[in-house]
Amino acid sequence: FVFLTDVDGVALNWQKPGQRFLGDVTVPQIHAYADAGEFGHDDMEPKVRAALRFLEQRPDRVVRIGNIRNAAAVVRGEAGTCIHY
């Protein structure tokens, strides 16, 4: 499952000092970040929550979130964030 957006991936501390993009992250890790409010309710959180719902039904799959300008690289797993179990 691929979400293409206008940012490079899922980030902690979005647009703040210490911003850090997540490359490879597990479902429990990203669930904890989401529950802590790391992604903002209007920005990345809806995408992350949808990814978690998808992966709960399909734990054998991955979700990739990345920039539409790098779509091919996101699909190949060379850019963006990959969420998996």
Short mmCIF file of C-alpha atoms in Angstrom, two decimals:
data_model
loop_
_atom_site.label_atom_id
_atom_site.label_comp_id
_atom_site.label_asym_id
_atom_site.label_seq_id
_atom_site.Cartn_x
_atom_site.Cartn_y
_atom_site.Cartn_z
CA PHE A 1 0.00 0.00 0.00
CA VAL A 2 1.55 3.34 -1.02
CA PHE A 3 0.61 6.86 0.11
CA LEU A 4 2.08 9.53 -2.14
CA THR A 5 2.07 12.99 -0.62
CA ASP A 6 3.97 16.28 -0.76
CA VAL A 7 6.49 15.41 1.98
CA ASP A 8 9.43 13.02 1.97
CA GLY A 9 7.96 10.66 4.55
CA VAL A 10 6.74 10.40 8.11
CA ALA A 11 8.69 12.71 10.43
CA LEU A 12 9.05 13.20 14.14
CA ASN A 13 9.16 16.82 15.34
CA TRP A 14 7.65 17.99 12.05
CA GLN A 15 8.93 21.46 11.09
CA LYS A 16 10.65 21.85 14.46
CA PRO A 17 14.28 21.72 15.49
CA GLY A 18 15.39 18.12 15.48
CA GLN A 19 12.96 17.04 12.76
CA ARG A 20 13.76 13.46 11.79
CA PHE A 21 12.25 11.40 8.99
CA LEU A 22 11.49 7.78 9.74
CA GLY A 23 12.84 5.41 7.13
CA ASP A 24 11.99 1.91 8.31
CA VAL A 25 9.59 1.61 11.24
CA THR A 26 7.55 -1.19 12.80
CA VAL A 27 3.85 -1.09 13.55
CA PRO A 28 4.40 -1.00 17.35
CA GLN A 29 6.90 1.85 17.00
CA ILE A 30 4.71 4.04 14.80
CA HIS A 31 1.63 3.20 16.88
CA ALA A 32 3.44 4.55 19.95
CA TYR A 33 4.45 7.72 18.09
CA ALA A 34 0.87 8.25 16.86
CA ASP A 35 -0.59 7.66 20.32
CA ALA A 36 1.86 10.26 21.68
CA GLY A 37 0.52 12.83 19.19
CA GLU A 38 3.69 13.05 17.11
CA PHE A 39 1.95 13.47 13.74
CA GLY A 40 -0.68 16.18 14.25
CA HIS A 41 -4.35 15.52 13.83
CA ASP A 42 -4.72 17.17 10.42
CA ASP A 43 -1.47 16.29 8.71
CA MET A 44 0.24 12.92 8.78
CA GLU A 45 -1.82 11.22 11.49
CA PRO A 46 -4.75 10.23 9.21
CA LYS A 47 -2.31 8.55 6.82
CA VAL A 48 -0.51 6.77 9.66
CA ARG A 49 -3.80 5.59 11.21
CA ALA A 50 -4.99 4.29 7.82
CA ALA A 51 -1.66 2.48 7.41
CA LEU A 52 -2.08 0.87 10.83
CA ARG A 53 -5.64 -0.26 10.03
CA PHE A 54 -4.45 -1.76 6.74
CA LEU A 55 -1.52 -3.58 8.38
CA GLU A 56 -3.69 -4.95 11.17
CA GLN A 57 -5.72 -6.70 8.47
CA ARG A 58 -2.70 -7.58 6.30
CA PRO A 59 0.33 -8.09 8.57
CA ASP A 60 2.21 -9.74 5.70
CA ARG A 61 2.27 -6.44 3.76
CA VAL A 62 4.05 -3.09 4.06
CA VAL A 63 2.89 0.50 3.75
CA ARG A 64 5.11 3.12 2.14
CA ILE A 65 4.58 6.85 2.58
CA GLY A 66 6.60 9.31 0.54
CA ASN A 67 6.84 12.21 -1.84
CA ILE A 68 4.96 12.01 -5.12
CA ARG A 69 8.01 13.55 -6.86
CA ASN A 70 9.90 10.36 -5.91
CA ALA A 71 7.05 7.94 -6.54
CA ALA A 72 9.11 5.23 -8.25
CA ALA A 73 11.73 5.28 -5.49
CA VAL A 74 9.02 5.18 -2.80
CA VAL A 75 7.41 2.14 -4.44
CA ARG A 76 10.80 0.40 -4.70
CA GLY A 77 11.51 1.16 -1.03
CA GLU A 78 14.41 3.48 -1.79
CA ALA A 79 12.74 6.63 -0.41
CA GLY A 80 10.06 7.57 2.07
CA THR A 81 8.90 5.70 5.14
CA CYS A 82 8.24 1.96 5.21
CA ILE A 83 5.87 0.69 7.93
CA HIS A 84 5.76 -3.04 8.62
CA TYR A 85 5.40 -5.65 11.35
#
